[in-house]
């Protein structure tokens, strides 16, 4: 081979070298243009608030995605291309999303992580869908999971309907018949109410009462009192962050009323242990991923334990379970798997391959999609778990939770 590119005087013949490189590239299926592209970074849009009131609370949720990028780049990237994040501040504002997506597209980005939040996601999807941009939002809303309406949107998280079904099924089996619903006055709260009604209707039940409190409320005592007066046996709650969860649990403590409260993993934030009395958490539970749980006979797997230990070395992981449960680690590894399988970055071909994914083993759960259903999580991948188990030594510094039985 050296004789083919070396002149009689010992110097390298440039034209021969280029012809040889081109032949090698064609032999690998890349071609000359593909060989050049292989050296370019693979850009992924990174939509999150870096300013505004949600910046500090949302930042940890992207840590698993950073982990995946670090690991994949250290191993050589995807088809030889290192992943490069193109970060844009969306201020967690729905109104900002179309402009954010257009900016990302102007930078030549065709794959996007984020935004976080159902309203933010829905505001971004029309723009990303029109450009065939593959996008993974952090939401449990059902609309972004509709592969017909949003064919390039993939949600690697359980839906609000799954949360309602699991909570009501579990406590109904325990004998509860009087379920009260407690939500924030948001679009996510509206979706939660809509999910609880059919879950209860399967047992010929209706909510004892539906209490909707303002997101900026200074007190929720009256709403808790209304739940109590209605004879509520189990509170099904959809609370997305620590401050409102603390208000709810403190109001229950003030009234010395501690029925089971269950629902969204907003009850899993460890900060609550410093903000509310212990007795308010004794009967609290939430829906989590089975892969991030344990039982007396089934500890978390080695892969999950290694993931948890590494995650805790990153800064600002102040709510370990909630951070670990996010979709972005699994999404980036799923992209790697599909792109390398298809040997292309073309979003149309990658989308078609994603729609055929069955049982991809993520760190939190298995993932499957169909062309119509873009919720990657199935009901058998989630469980109810105890909030108090965060303090158990088996929690791995609060990453894992103990399943309810």
PDB file of C-alpha atoms in Angstrom, residues 135 141-157 351-352 354-356 368-377:
ATOM      1  CA  UNK A 135     -37.425  15.289  20.121  1.00  0.00           C
ATOM      2  CA  UNK A 141     -48.793  14.362  29.428  1.00  0.00           C
ATOM      3  CA  UNK A 142     -50.442  12.066  26.914  1.00  0.00           C
ATOM      4  CA  UNK A 143     -50.637  14.429  23.921  1.00  0.00           C
ATOM      5  CA  UNK A 144     -46.861  14.436  23.194  1.00  0.00           C
ATOM      6  CA  UNK A 145     -47.054  10.611  23.218  1.00  0.00           C
ATOM      7  CA  UNK A 146     -49.407  10.575  20.235  1.00  0.00           C
ATOM      8  CA  UNK A 147     -47.305   9.357  17.318  1.00  0.00           C
ATOM      9  CA  UNK A 148     -49.961  10.298  14.787  1.00  0.00           C
ATOM     10  CA  UNK A 149     -50.224  13.952  15.812  1.00  0.00           C
ATOM     11  CA  UNK A 150     -46.528  14.334  16.652  1.00  0.00           C
ATOM     12  CA  UNK A 151     -44.640  11.672  14.672  1.00  0.00           C
ATOM     13  CA  UNK A 152     -41.177  12.865  15.747  1.00  0.00           C
ATOM     14  CA  UNK A 153     -41.952  13.240  19.466  1.00  0.00           C
ATOM     15  CA  UNK A 154     -40.813  10.431  21.787  1.00  0.00           C
ATOM     16  CA  UNK A 155     -41.603  10.354  25.503  1.00  0.00           C
ATOM     17  CA  UNK A 156     -39.561   7.969  27.637  1.00  0.00           C
ATOM     18  CA  UNK A 157     -41.681   8.482  30.734  1.00  0.00           C
ATOM     19  CA  UNK A 351     -37.852   7.815  13.219  1.00  0.00           C
ATOM     20  CA  UNK A 352     -38.938   4.701  11.306  1.00  0.00           C
ATOM     21  CA  UNK A 354     -37.581   4.115  16.627  1.00  0.00           C
ATOM     22  CA  UNK A 355     -41.139   3.120  15.775  1.00  0.00           C
ATOM     23  CA  UNK A 356     -39.965  -0.503  15.601  1.00  0.00           C
ATOM     24  CA  UNK A 368     -40.984   0.047  23.241  1.00  0.00           C
ATOM     25  CA  UNK A 369     -42.702   2.165  20.580  1.00  0.00           C
ATOM     26  CA  UNK A 370     -45.160   1.784  17.738  1.00  0.00           C
ATOM     27  CA  UNK A 371     -45.894   4.294  14.967  1.00  0.00           C
ATOM     28  CA  UNK A 372     -49.024   5.386  16.855  1.00  0.00           C
ATOM     29  CA  UNK A 373     -47.844   5.114  20.469  1.00  0.00           C
ATOM     30  CA  UNK A 374     -44.763   7.163  21.331  1.00  0.00           C
ATOM     31  CA  UNK A 375     -44.900   6.545  25.071  1.00  0.00           C
ATOM     32  CA  UNK A 376     -41.958   4.209  25.512  1.00  0.00           C
ATOM     33  CA  UNK A 377     -42.962   2.997  28.974  1.00  0.00           C
TER      34      UNK A 377
END
